[in-house]
JSON list of C-alpha atoms in Angstrom, two decimals:
[
{"chain": "A", "resi": 1303, "resn": "MET", "atom": "CA", "xyz": [4.18, 23.63, 20.81]},
{"chain": "A", "resi": 1304, "resn": "GLU", "atom": "CA", "xyz": [6.70, 21.47, 18.34]},
{"chain": "A", "resi": 1305, "resn": "LYS", "atom": "CA", "xyz": [5.09, 20.80, 14.64]},
{"chain": "A", "resi": 1306, "resn": "ARG", "atom": "CA", "xyz": [3.97, 17.42, 13.98]},
{"chain": "A", "resi": 1307, "resn": "ARG", "atom": "CA", "xyz": [5.78, 15.54, 11.16]},
{"chain": "A", "resi": 1308, "resn": "SER", "atom": "CA", "xyz": [3.70, 14.96, 7.87]},
{"chain": "A", "resi": 1309, "resn": "ALA", "atom": "CA", "xyz": [2.94, 11.40, 6.38]},
{"chain": "A", "resi": 1310, "resn": "ILE", "atom": "CA", "xyz": [1.69, 10.44, 3.21]},
{"chain": "A", "resi": 1311, "resn": "VAL", "atom": "CA", "xyz": [0.39, 7.02, 3.27]},
{"chain": "A", "resi": 1312, "resn": "PHE", "atom": "CA", "xyz": [1.61, 4.38, 0.28]},
{"chain": "A", "resi": 1313, "resn": "VAL", "atom": "CA", "xyz": [-0.67, 1.26, 0.00]},
{"chain": "A", "resi": 1314, "resn": "ASP", "atom": "CA", "xyz": [0.84, -1.53, -2.03]},
{"chain": "A", "resi": 1315, "resn": "GLY", "atom": "CA", "xyz": [-2.58, -2.88, -2.80]},
{"chain": "A", "resi": 1316, "resn": "ASN", "atom": "CA", "xyz": [-1.91, -6.40, -4.15]},
{"chain": "A", "resi": 1317, "resn": "ASN", "atom": "CA", "xyz": [0.73, -7.16, -1.24]},
{"chain": "A", "resi": 1318, "resn": "TRP", "atom": "CA", "xyz": [-2.07, -5.66, 1.14]},
{"chain": "A", "resi": 1319, "resn": "TYR", "atom": "CA", "xyz": [-5.31, -7.55, -0.57]},
{"chain": "A", "resi": 1320, "resn": "HIS", "atom": "CA", "xyz": [-3.56, -10.79, -0.31]},
{"chain": "A", "resi": 1321, "resn": "ASN", "atom": "CA", "xyz": [-2.58, -10.22, 3.46]},
{"chain": "A", "resi": 1322, "resn": "VAL", "atom": "CA", "xyz": [-5.39, -8.94, 4.79]},
{"chain": "A", "resi": 1323, "resn": "LYS", "atom": "CA", "xyz": [-7.44, -12.15, 3.61]},
{"chain": "A", "resi": 1324, "resn": "SER", "atom": "CA", "xyz": [-6.27, -13.70, 6.39]},
{"chain": "A", "resi": 1325, "resn": "LEU", "atom": "CA", "xyz": [-8.19, -11.52, 8.82]},
{"chain": "A", "resi": 1326, "resn": "MET", "atom": "CA", "xyz": [-11.01, -10.84, 6.94]},
{"chain": "A", "resi": 1327, "resn": "LYS", "atom": "CA", "xyz": [-12.94, -12.16, 3.72]},
{"chain": "A", "resi": 1328, "resn": "LYS", "atom": "CA", "xyz": [-14.42, -8.70, 2.59]},
{"chain": "A", "resi": 1329, "resn": "SER", "atom": "CA", "xyz": [-11.87, -6.16, 2.77]},
{"chain": "A", "resi": 1330, "resn": "ARG", "atom": "CA", "xyz": [-13.11, -3.75, 0.15]},
{"chain": "A", "resi": 1331, "resn": "GLY", "atom": "CA", "xyz": [-14.99, -1.83, 2.93]},
{"chain": "A", "resi": 1332, "resn": "LEU", "atom": "CA", "xyz": [-12.15, -0.88, 4.17]},
{"chain": "A", "resi": 1333, "resn": "ASP", "atom": "CA", "xyz": [-11.38, 3.28, 4.26]},
{"chain": "A", "resi": 1334, "resn": "PHE", "atom": "CA", "xyz": [-7.63, 3.60, 3.74]},
{"chain": "A", "resi": 1335, "resn": "GLU", "atom": "CA", "xyz": [-8.18, 7.29, 4.45]},
{"chain": "A", "resi": 1336, "resn": "LYS", "atom": "CA", "xyz": [-9.41, 6.20, 8.18]},
{"chain": "A", "resi": 1337, "resn": "LEU", "atom": "CA", "xyz": [-6.59, 3.18, 8.46]},
{"chain": "A", "resi": 1338, "resn": "GLY", "atom": "CA", "xyz": [-4.12, 6.18, 7.64]},
{"chain": "A", "resi": 1339, "resn": "SER", "atom": "CA", "xyz": [-5.19, 8.09, 10.10]},
{"chain": "A", "resi": 1340, "resn": "LEU", "atom": "CA", "xyz": [-5.16, 5.30, 12.53]},
{"chain": "A", "resi": 1341, "resn": "ILE", "atom": "CA", "xyz": [-1.44, 4.61, 12.10]},
{"chain": "A", "resi": 1342, "resn": "CYS", "atom": "CA", "xyz": [-0.49, 8.41, 11.77]},
{"chain": "A", "resi": 1343, "resn": "GLU", "atom": "CA", "xyz": [-1.95, 8.72, 15.22]},
{"chain": "A", "resi": 1344, "resn": "LYS", "atom": "CA", "xyz": [-0.04, 5.95, 16.75]},
{"chain": "A", "resi": 1345, "resn": "PHE", "atom": "CA", "xyz": [2.86, 7.60, 15.57]},
{"chain": "A", "resi": 1346, "resn": "GLY", "atom": "CA", "xyz": [2.18, 11.10, 16.18]},
{"chain": "A", "resi": 1347, "resn": "LEU", "atom": "CA", "xyz": [2.09, 12.22, 12.41]},
{"chain": "A", "resi": 1348, "resn": "ASP", "atom": "CA", "xyz": [-0.25, 14.48, 10.24]},
{"chain": "A", "resi": 1349, "resn": "LEU", "atom": "CA", "xyz": [-1.72, 12.66, 7.46]},
{"chain": "A", "resi": 1350, "resn": "VAL", "atom": "CA", "xyz": [-1.09, 14.61, 3.74]},
{"chain": "A", "resi": 1351, "resn": "GLU", "atom": "CA", "xyz": [-2.72, 12.08, 1.49]},
{"chain": "A", "resi": 1352, "resn": "VAL", "atom": "CA", "xyz": [-3.27, 8.20, 0.71]},
{"chain": "A", "resi": 1353, "resn": "ARG", "atom": "CA", "xyz": [-1.50, 7.05, -2.63]},
{"chain": "A", "resi": 1354, "resn": "TYR", "atom": "CA", "xyz": [-3.03, 3.39, -3.72]},
{"chain": "A", "resi": 1355, "resn": "TYR", "atom": "CA", "xyz": [-0.84, 1.41, -6.19]},
{"chain": "A", "resi": 1356, "resn": "ASN", "atom": "CA", "xyz": [-2.28, -1.48, -8.02]},
{"chain": "A", "resi": 1357, "resn": "SER", "atom": "CA", "xyz": [-1.85, -3.44, -11.02]},
{"chain": "A", "resi": 1358, "resn": "VAL", "atom": "CA", "xyz": [-5.36, -3.66, -13.53]},
{"chain": "A", "resi": 1359, "resn": "PRO", "atom": "CA", "xyz": [-5.81, -6.77, -15.55]},
{"chain": "A", "resi": 1360, "resn": "ASP", "atom": "CA", "xyz": [-6.71, -5.94, -19.37]},
{"chain": "A", "resi": 1361, "resn": "ILE", "atom": "CA", "xyz": [-10.37, -6.40, -20.40]},
{"chain": "A", "resi": 1362, "resn": "GLU", "atom": "CA", "xyz": [-9.46, -7.78, -23.41]},
{"chain": "A", "resi": 1363, "resn": "LEU", "atom": "CA", "xyz": [-8.26, -10.85, -21.91]},
{"chain": "A", "resi": 1364, "resn": "GLY", "atom": "CA", "xyz": [-11.60, -11.87, -20.51]},
{"chain": "A", "resi": 1365, "resn": "GLU", "atom": "CA", "xyz": [-10.84, -10.96, -16.58]},
{"chain": "A", "resi": 1366, "resn": "GLU", "atom": "CA", "xyz": [-14.08, -11.13, -15.02]},
{"chain": "A", "resi": 1367, "resn": "ASN", "atom": "CA", "xyz": [-13.17, -9.30, -11.93]},
{"chain": "A", "resi": 1368, "resn": "TYR", "atom": "CA", "xyz": [-12.18, -6.34, -14.15]},
{"chain": "A", "resi": 1369, "resn": "TYR", "atom": "CA", "xyz": [-15.26, -4.28, -13.48]},
{"chain": "A", "resi": 1370, "resn": "LYS", "atom": "CA", "xyz": [-15.22, -5.37, -9.87]},
{"chain": "A", "resi": 1371, "resn": "HIS", "atom": "CA", "xyz": [-11.84, -3.98, -9.67]},
{"chain": "A", "resi": 1372, "resn": "MET", "atom": "CA", "xyz": [-12.17, -0.72, -11.48]},
{"chain": "A", "resi": 1373, "resn": "VAL", "atom": "CA", "xyz": [-15.56, 0.14, -9.64]},
{"chain": "A", "resi": 1374, "resn": "PHE", "atom": "CA", "xyz": [-13.27, -0.31, -6.59]},
{"chain": "A", "resi": 1375, "resn": "LEU", "atom": "CA", "xyz": [-10.62, 2.01, -7.86]},
{"chain": "A", "resi": 1376, "resn": "ALA", "atom": "CA", "xyz": [-12.96, 4.16, -8.93]},
{"chain": "A", "resi": 1377, "resn": "SER", "atom": "CA", "xyz": [-14.78, 4.42, -5.37]},
{"chain": "A", "resi": 1378, "resn": "LEU", "atom": "CA", "xyz": [-11.10, 5.10, -3.59]},
{"chain": "A", "resi": 1379, "resn": "LYS", "atom": "CA", "xyz": [-10.54, 7.97, -6.19]},
{"chain": "A", "resi": 1380, "resn": "LYS", "atom": "CA", "xyz": [-13.98, 9.65, -5.23]},
{"chain": "A", "resi": 1381, "resn": "LYS", "atom": "CA", "xyz": [-12.82, 9.30, -1.52]},
{"chain": "A", "resi": 1382, "resn": "GLY", "atom": "CA", "xyz": [-10.13, 11.28, -2.53]},
{"chain": "A", "resi": 1383, "resn": "VAL", "atom": "CA", "xyz": [-7.10, 8.49, -2.64]},
{"chain": "A", "resi": 1384, "resn": "MET", "atom": "CA", "xyz": [-4.34, 9.00, -5.38]},
{"chain": "A", "resi": 1385, "resn": "VAL", "atom": "CA", "xyz": [-4.79, 5.59, -7.23]},
{"chain": "A", "resi": 1386, "resn": "ASN", "atom": "CA", "xyz": [-1.71, 4.64, -9.16]},
{"chain": "A", "resi": 1387, "resn": "THR", "atom": "CA", "xyz": [-1.99, 1.68, -11.51]},
{"chain": "A", "resi": 1388, "resn": "ARG", "atom": "CA", "xyz": [-0.01, -0.46, -13.83]},
{"chain": "A", "resi": 1389, "resn": "LYS", "atom": "CA", "xyz": [-1.39, -2.97, -16.53]},
{"chain": "A", "resi": 1390, "resn": "LEU", "atom": "CA", "xyz": [-1.30, -6.70, -15.26]},
{"chain": "A", "resi": 1391, "resn": "LYS", "atom": "CA", "xyz": [1.07, -8.58, -17.57]},
{"chain": "A", "resi": 1392, "resn": "VAL", "atom": "CA", "xyz": [0.17, -12.05, -18.57]},
{"chain": "A", "resi": 1393, "resn": "VAL", "atom": "CA", "xyz": [2.75, -14.66, -19.72]},
{"chain": "A", "resi": 1394, "resn": "MET", "atom": "CA", "xyz": [2.79, -17.94, -20.55]},
{"chain": "A", "resi": 1395, "resn": "ASN", "atom": "CA", "xyz": [4.63, -20.82, -18.47]},
{"chain": "A", "resi": 1396, "resn": "SER", "atom": "CA", "xyz": [4.61, -24.52, -18.97]},
{"chain": "A", "resi": 1397, "resn": "GLY", "atom": "CA", "xyz": [1.36, -24.13, -21.10]},
{"chain": "A", "resi": 1398, "resn": "LYS", "atom": "CA", "xyz": [-0.05, -22.12, -18.33]},
{"chain": "A", "resi": 1399, "resn": "LYS", "atom": "CA", "xyz": [-1.15, -18.51, -17.94]},
{"chain": "A", "resi": 1400, "resn": "LEU", "atom": "CA", "xyz": [0.44, -16.77, -15.12]},
{"chain": "A", "resi": 1401, "resn": "ARG", "atom": "CA", "xyz": [-0.81, -13.35, -14.30]},
{"chain": "A", "resi": 1402, "resn": "ILE", "atom": "CA", "xyz": [2.61, -10.90, -13.13]},
{"chain": "A", "resi": 1403, "resn": "GLU", "atom": "CA", "xyz": [2.28, -7.49, -11.51]},
{"chain": "A", "resi": 1404, "resn": "LYS", "atom": "CA", "xyz": [4.95, -5.37, -13.12]},
{"chain": "A", "resi": 1405, "resn": "GLY", "atom": "CA", "xyz": [6.32, -2.18, -12.09]},
{"chain": "A", "resi": 1406, "resn": "VAL", "atom": "CA", "xyz": [4.23, -1.48, -9.23]},
{"chain": "A", "resi": 1407, "resn": "ASP", "atom": "CA", "xyz": [6.86, -1.98, -6.53]},
{"chain": "A", "resi": 1408, "resn": "VAL", "atom": "CA", "xyz": [9.18, 0.51, -8.52]},
{"chain": "A", "resi": 1409, "resn": "GLN", "atom": "CA", "xyz": [6.71, 3.03, -8.59]},
{"chain": "A", "resi": 1410, "resn": "ILE", "atom": "CA", "xyz": [6.19, 2.94, -5.24]},
{"chain": "A", "resi": 1411, "resn": "ALA", "atom": "CA", "xyz": [9.57, 2.91, -4.33]},
{"chain": "A", "resi": 1412, "resn": "ALA", "atom": "CA", "xyz": [10.43, 5.70, -6.81]},
{"chain": "A", "resi": 1413, "resn": "ASP", "atom": "CA", "xyz": [7.42, 7.82, -5.45]},
{"chain": "A", "resi": 1414, "resn": "MET", "atom": "CA", "xyz": [8.60, 7.48, -1.40]},
{"chain": "A", "resi": 1415, "resn": "ILE", "atom": "CA", "xyz": [11.75, 8.74, -2.46]},
{"chain": "A", "resi": 1416, "resn": "ASP", "atom": "CA", "xyz": [10.74, 11.86, -4.79]},
{"chain": "A", "resi": 1417, "resn": "PHE", "atom": "CA", "xyz": [7.72, 12.66, -2.26]},
{"chain": "A", "resi": 1418, "resn": "CYS", "atom": "CA", "xyz": [10.17, 12.27, 1.14]},
{"chain": "A", "resi": 1419, "resn": "LEU", "atom": "CA", "xyz": [13.32, 13.62, -0.18]},
{"chain": "A", "resi": 1420, "resn": "VAL", "atom": "CA", "xyz": [13.24, 15.57, -3.87]},
{"chain": "A", "resi": 1421, "resn": "SER", "atom": "CA", "xyz": [9.77, 17.10, -3.49]},
{"chain": "A", "resi": 1422, "resn": "GLY", "atom": "CA", "xyz": [9.28, 17.45, 0.08]},
{"chain": "A", "resi": 1423, "resn": "LYS", "atom": "CA", "xyz": [5.82, 16.86, 0.19]},
{"chain": "A", "resi": 1424, "resn": "CYS", "atom": "CA", "xyz": [6.47, 15.00, 3.52]},
{"chain": "A", "resi": 1425, "resn": "ASP", "atom": "CA", "xyz": [8.54, 14.25, 6.54]},
{"chain": "A", "resi": 1426, "resn": "VAL", "atom": "CA", "xyz": [7.45, 10.36, 6.68]},
{"chain": "A", "resi": 1427, "resn": "CYS", "atom": "CA", "xyz": [6.41, 7.53, 4.16]},
{"chain": "A", "resi": 1428, "resn": "LEU", "atom": "CA", "xyz": [4.25, 5.13, 6.10]},
{"chain": "A", "resi": 1429, "resn": "LEU", "atom": "CA", "xyz": [4.43, 1.96, 3.47]},
{"chain": "A", "resi": 1430, "resn": "ILE", "atom": "CA", "xyz": [1.34, -0.18, 4.19]},
{"chain": "A", "resi": 1431, "resn": "SER", "atom": "CA", "xyz": [2.86, -3.64, 2.80]},
{"chain": "A", "resi": 1432, "resn": "GLY", "atom": "CA", "xyz": [4.92, -6.32, 4.27]},
{"chain": "A", "resi": 1433, "resn": "ASP", "atom": "CA", "xyz": [7.21, -6.67, 1.33]},
{"chain": "A", "resi": 1434, "resn": "ALA", "atom": "CA", "xyz": [10.91, -6.53, 1.87]},
{"chain": "A", "resi": 1435, "resn": "ASP", "atom": "CA", "xyz": [11.41, -5.64, -1.83]},
{"chain": "A", "resi": 1436, "resn": "PHE", "atom": "CA", "xyz": [11.18, -1.84, -0.52]},
{"chain": "A", "resi": 1437, "resn": "LEU", "atom": "CA", "xyz": [13.95, -2.14, 1.78]},
{"chain": "A", "resi": 1438, "resn": "PRO", "atom": "CA", "xyz": [16.68, -0.69, -0.60]},
{"chain": "A", "resi": 1439, "resn": "ALA", "atom": "CA", "xyz": [14.63, 2.26, -1.21]},
{"chain": "A", "resi": 1440, "resn": "MET", "atom": "CA", "xyz": [13.87, 2.47, 2.58]},
{"chain": "A", "resi": 1441, "resn": "ASP", "atom": "CA", "xyz": [17.56, 2.52, 3.18]},
{"chain": "A", "resi": 1442, "resn": "VAL", "atom": "CA", "xyz": [18.05, 5.46, 0.97]},
{"chain": "A", "resi": 1443, "resn": "ILE", "atom": "CA", "xyz": [15.30, 7.63, 2.49]},
{"chain": "A", "resi": 1444, "resn": "LYS", "atom": "CA", "xyz": [16.71, 6.65, 6.05]},
{"chain": "A", "resi": 1445, "resn": "ASN", "atom": "CA", "xyz": [20.17, 7.59, 5.10]},
{"chain": "A", "resi": 1446, "resn": "GLN", "atom": "CA", "xyz": [19.15, 11.14, 4.28]},
{"chain": "A", "resi": 1447, "resn": "GLY", "atom": "CA", "xyz": [17.66, 11.57, 7.79]},
{"chain": "A", "resi": 1448, "resn": "LYS", "atom": "CA", "xyz": [13.95, 10.80, 6.69]},
{"chain": "A", "resi": 1449, "resn": "GLU", "atom": "CA", "xyz": [11.69, 7.99, 7.80]},
{"chain": "A", "resi": 1450, "resn": "VAL", "atom": "CA", "xyz": [9.59, 4.99, 6.68]},
{"chain": "A", "resi": 1451, "resn": "ILE", "atom": "CA", "xyz": [7.29, 3.40, 8.95]},
{"chain": "A", "resi": 1452, "resn": "THR", "atom": "CA", "xyz": [5.65, 0.11, 7.59]},
{"chain": "A", "resi": 1453, "resn": "ALA", "atom": "CA", "xyz": [2.06, -1.59, 8.50]},
{"chain": "A", "resi": 1454, "resn": "SER", "atom": "CA", "xyz": [0.81, -4.73, 7.70]},
{"chain": "A", "resi": 1455, "resn": "VAL", "atom": "CA", "xyz": [-1.09, -7.30, 9.09]},
{"chain": "A", "resi": 1456, "resn": "SER", "atom": "CA", "xyz": [1.26, -10.18, 10.68]},
{"chain": "A", "resi": 1457, "resn": "ARG", "atom": "CA", "xyz": [0.54, -12.69, 7.88]},
{"chain": "A", "resi": 1458, "resn": "GLY", "atom": "CA", "xyz": [2.84, -11.82, 4.83]},
{"chain": "A", "resi": 1459, "resn": "TYR", "atom": "CA", "xyz": [4.69, -8.95, 6.75]},
{"chain": "A", "resi": 1460, "resn": "SER", "atom": "CA", "xyz": [8.42, -9.74, 6.38]},
{"chain": "A", "resi": 1461, "resn": "ARG", "atom": "CA", "xyz": [10.73, -10.25, 9.41]},
{"chain": "A", "resi": 1462, "resn": "ASP", "atom": "CA", "xyz": [13.23, -8.37, 7.53]},
{"chain": "A", "resi": 1463, "resn": "LEU", "atom": "CA", "xyz": [10.74, -5.07, 7.44]},
{"chain": "A", "resi": 1464, "resn": "ARG", "atom": "CA", "xyz": [10.39, -5.89, 11.45]},
{"chain": "A", "resi": 1465, "resn": "SER", "atom": "CA", "xyz": [13.79, -6.11, 12.23]},
{"chain": "A", "resi": 1466, "resn": "GLY", "atom": "CA", "xyz": [14.20, -3.02, 14.14]},
{"chain": "A", "resi": 1467, "resn": "ASN", "atom": "CA", "xyz": [15.62, -0.57, 11.48]},
{"chain": "A", "resi": 1468, "resn": "PHE", "atom": "CA", "xyz": [12.30, 1.05, 10.83]},
{"chain": "A", "resi": 1469, "resn": "ARG", "atom": "CA", "xyz": [9.28, 1.42, 13.11]},
{"chain": "A", "resi": 1470, "resn": "TYR", "atom": "CA", "xyz": [6.35, -0.23, 12.23]},
{"chain": "A", "resi": 1471, "resn": "VAL", "atom": "CA", "xyz": [2.97, -1.67, 13.52]},
{"chain": "A", "resi": 1472, "resn": "VAL", "atom": "CA", "xyz": [1.27, -4.96, 12.92]},
{"chain": "A", "resi": 1473, "resn": "LEU", "atom": "CA", "xyz": [-2.15, -4.24, 12.72]},
{"chain": "A", "resi": 1474, "resn": "LYS", "atom": "CA", "xyz": [-4.68, -6.66, 14.20]},
{"chain": "A", "resi": 1475, "resn": "ARG", "atom": "CA", "xyz": [-8.58, -7.15, 12.93]},
{"chain": "A", "resi": 1476, "resn": "ALA", "atom": "CA", "xyz": [-9.75, -4.59, 15.65]},
{"chain": "A", "resi": 1477, "resn": "ASP", "atom": "CA", "xyz": [-8.09, -1.88, 13.96]},
{"chain": "A", "resi": 1478, "resn": "LEU", "atom": "CA", "xyz": [-9.41, -3.06, 10.53]},
{"chain": "A", "resi": 1479, "resn": "ASP", "atom": "CA", "xyz": [-12.65, -3.14, 11.70]},
{"chain": "A", "resi": 1480, "resn": "SER", "atom": "CA", "xyz": [-12.46, 0.40, 13.14]},
{"chain": "A", "resi": 1481, "resn": "CYS", "atom": "CA", "xyz": [-11.77, 1.67, 9.51]},
{"chain": "A", "resi": 1482, "resn": "MET", "atom": "CA", "xyz": [-14.53, -0.31, 8.18]},
{"chain": "A", "resi": 1483, "resn": "GLY", "atom": "CA", "xyz": [-17.44, 1.88, 6.12]},
{"chain": "A", "resi": 1484, "resn": "GLY", "atom": "CA", "xyz": [-15.37, 2.69, 3.04]},
{"chain": "A", "resi": 1485, "resn": "ALA", "atom": "CA", "xyz": [-14.75, 1.49, -0.56]}
]
């Protein structure tokens, strides 16, 4: 019997949250371990771990969602999800405060290259994101004979990610419903 390839799931939290709102109002109950296992099964992969990446608002800015967000991240950690965060930047633009996520996508891309190509922690990177900004890192991994598979809901899922150069799965509401029961 041939050994199945190993996969690490990389969740682009901000992209996921904004895209999944099109299918469900309350996505916080989603169990990312179940979701990772579901996607791995679709592709015949063994799940190694789930890594969740997101920005965190600064409490000093009076962010009302700060505590909710921190409880959410703590619940992910409690379930064994590796949580990676960067500070949410606030910039002024035409007199308005804009909240900008900085460095999260680069961290995901660097970790995918590290874990798949450098340290060899996985054979396949399973990216839960619809963001085409990851294509250069995905190409590096593919050119080294490894694989990146993407997964997202249809809303916000870049056509470039679904162009045929990489395997992908469009997640449906039924997929998400089957993964409820977590954080």
